[in-house]
Short mmCIF file of C-alpha atoms in Angstrom, two decimals:
data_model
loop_
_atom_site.label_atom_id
_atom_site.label_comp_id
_atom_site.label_asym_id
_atom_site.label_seq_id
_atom_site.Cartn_x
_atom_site.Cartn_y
_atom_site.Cartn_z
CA UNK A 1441 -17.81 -8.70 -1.99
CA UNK A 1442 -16.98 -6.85 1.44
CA UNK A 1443 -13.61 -4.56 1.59
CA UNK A 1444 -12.31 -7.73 3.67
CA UNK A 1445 -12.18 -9.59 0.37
CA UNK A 1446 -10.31 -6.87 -1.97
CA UNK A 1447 -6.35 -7.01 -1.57
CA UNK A 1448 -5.44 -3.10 -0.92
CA UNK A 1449 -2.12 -1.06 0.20
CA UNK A 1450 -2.13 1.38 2.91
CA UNK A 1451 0.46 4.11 3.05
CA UNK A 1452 1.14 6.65 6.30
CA UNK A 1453 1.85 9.52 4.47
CA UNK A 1454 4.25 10.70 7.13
CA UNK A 1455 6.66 7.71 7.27
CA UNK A 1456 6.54 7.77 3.61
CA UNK A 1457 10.34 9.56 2.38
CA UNK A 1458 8.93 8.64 -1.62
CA UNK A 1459 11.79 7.11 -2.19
CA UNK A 1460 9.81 5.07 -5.38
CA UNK A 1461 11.55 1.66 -4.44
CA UNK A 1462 7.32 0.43 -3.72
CA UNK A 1463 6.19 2.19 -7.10
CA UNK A 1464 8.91 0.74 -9.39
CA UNK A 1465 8.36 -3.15 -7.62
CA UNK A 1466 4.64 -2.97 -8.11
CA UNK A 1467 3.87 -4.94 -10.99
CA UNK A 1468 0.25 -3.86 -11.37
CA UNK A 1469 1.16 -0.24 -11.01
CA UNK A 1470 -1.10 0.45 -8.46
CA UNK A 1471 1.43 2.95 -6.53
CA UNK A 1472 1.90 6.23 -7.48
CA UNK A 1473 3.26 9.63 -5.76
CA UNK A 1474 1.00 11.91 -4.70
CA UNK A 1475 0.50 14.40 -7.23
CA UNK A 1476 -1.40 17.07 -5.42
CA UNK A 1477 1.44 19.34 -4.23
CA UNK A 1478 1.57 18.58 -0.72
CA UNK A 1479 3.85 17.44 1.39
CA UNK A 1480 4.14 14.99 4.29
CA UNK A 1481 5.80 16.13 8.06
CA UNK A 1482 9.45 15.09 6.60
CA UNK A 1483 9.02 17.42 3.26
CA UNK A 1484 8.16 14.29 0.92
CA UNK A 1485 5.00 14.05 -1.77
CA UNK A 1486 3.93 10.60 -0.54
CA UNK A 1487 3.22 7.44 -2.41
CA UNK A 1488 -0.56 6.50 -2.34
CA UNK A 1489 -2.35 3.72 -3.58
CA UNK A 1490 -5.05 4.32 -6.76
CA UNK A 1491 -7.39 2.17 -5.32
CA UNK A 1492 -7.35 -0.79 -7.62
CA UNK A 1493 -5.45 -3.28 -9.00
CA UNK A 1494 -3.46 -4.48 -5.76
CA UNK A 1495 -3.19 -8.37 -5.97
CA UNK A 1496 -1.46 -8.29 -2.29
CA UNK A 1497 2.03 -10.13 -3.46
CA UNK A 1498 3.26 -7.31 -0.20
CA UNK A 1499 6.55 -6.74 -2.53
CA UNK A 1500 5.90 -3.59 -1.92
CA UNK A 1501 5.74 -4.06 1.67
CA UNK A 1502 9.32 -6.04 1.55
CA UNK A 1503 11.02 -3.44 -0.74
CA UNK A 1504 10.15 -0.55 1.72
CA UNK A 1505 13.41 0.81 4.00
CA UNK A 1506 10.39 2.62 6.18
CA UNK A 1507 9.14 0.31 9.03
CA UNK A 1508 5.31 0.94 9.12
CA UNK A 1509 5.21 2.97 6.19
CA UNK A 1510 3.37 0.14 4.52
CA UNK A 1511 0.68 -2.32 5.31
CA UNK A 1512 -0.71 -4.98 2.75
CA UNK A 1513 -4.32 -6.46 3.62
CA UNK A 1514 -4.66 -9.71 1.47
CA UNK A 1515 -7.96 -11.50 0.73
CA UNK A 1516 -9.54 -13.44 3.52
CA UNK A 1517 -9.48 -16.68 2.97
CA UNK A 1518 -13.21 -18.31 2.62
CA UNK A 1519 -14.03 -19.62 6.21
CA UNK A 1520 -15.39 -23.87 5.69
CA UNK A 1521 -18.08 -24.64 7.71
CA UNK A 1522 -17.03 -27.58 9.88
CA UNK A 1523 -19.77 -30.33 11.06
#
């Protein structure tokens, strides 16, 4: 299965302002803050994604009061050959 195929979130650390709205709509849990002790351009630990478990619903995408902060990729959808 290529990455194309695997539902993922993608966060830009610096728009991020970890405000937790993504982390507490995420029903598989797959947000978390960034727990390394650094800190974005505005002074914010970051939300990142754990790598697994995204099912690309995009809530968190909707629930996010940063525009670009957040990007969902959802699965591709399997291409029919036509003849």
């Amino acid at each position: 299965m290529s990455d194309n195929n695997v539902p993922r979130v993608e966060v830009v650390p610096n728009l991020c302002k970890a405000c937790q709205r993504c982390v507490e709509a995420c029903a598989p849990a797959c947000l978390v803050t960034n727990t390394d002790r650094a800190f974005n351009e505005l002074g914010y630990q970051w939300i990142v994604y754990t790598g697994h478990g995204c099912t690309g619903c995009g809530v968190c995408f909707y629930v996010c009061p940063e525009p670009g902060a957040i990007a969902v990729y959802k699965r591709e959808r399997e291409k029919k050959a036509v003849e």
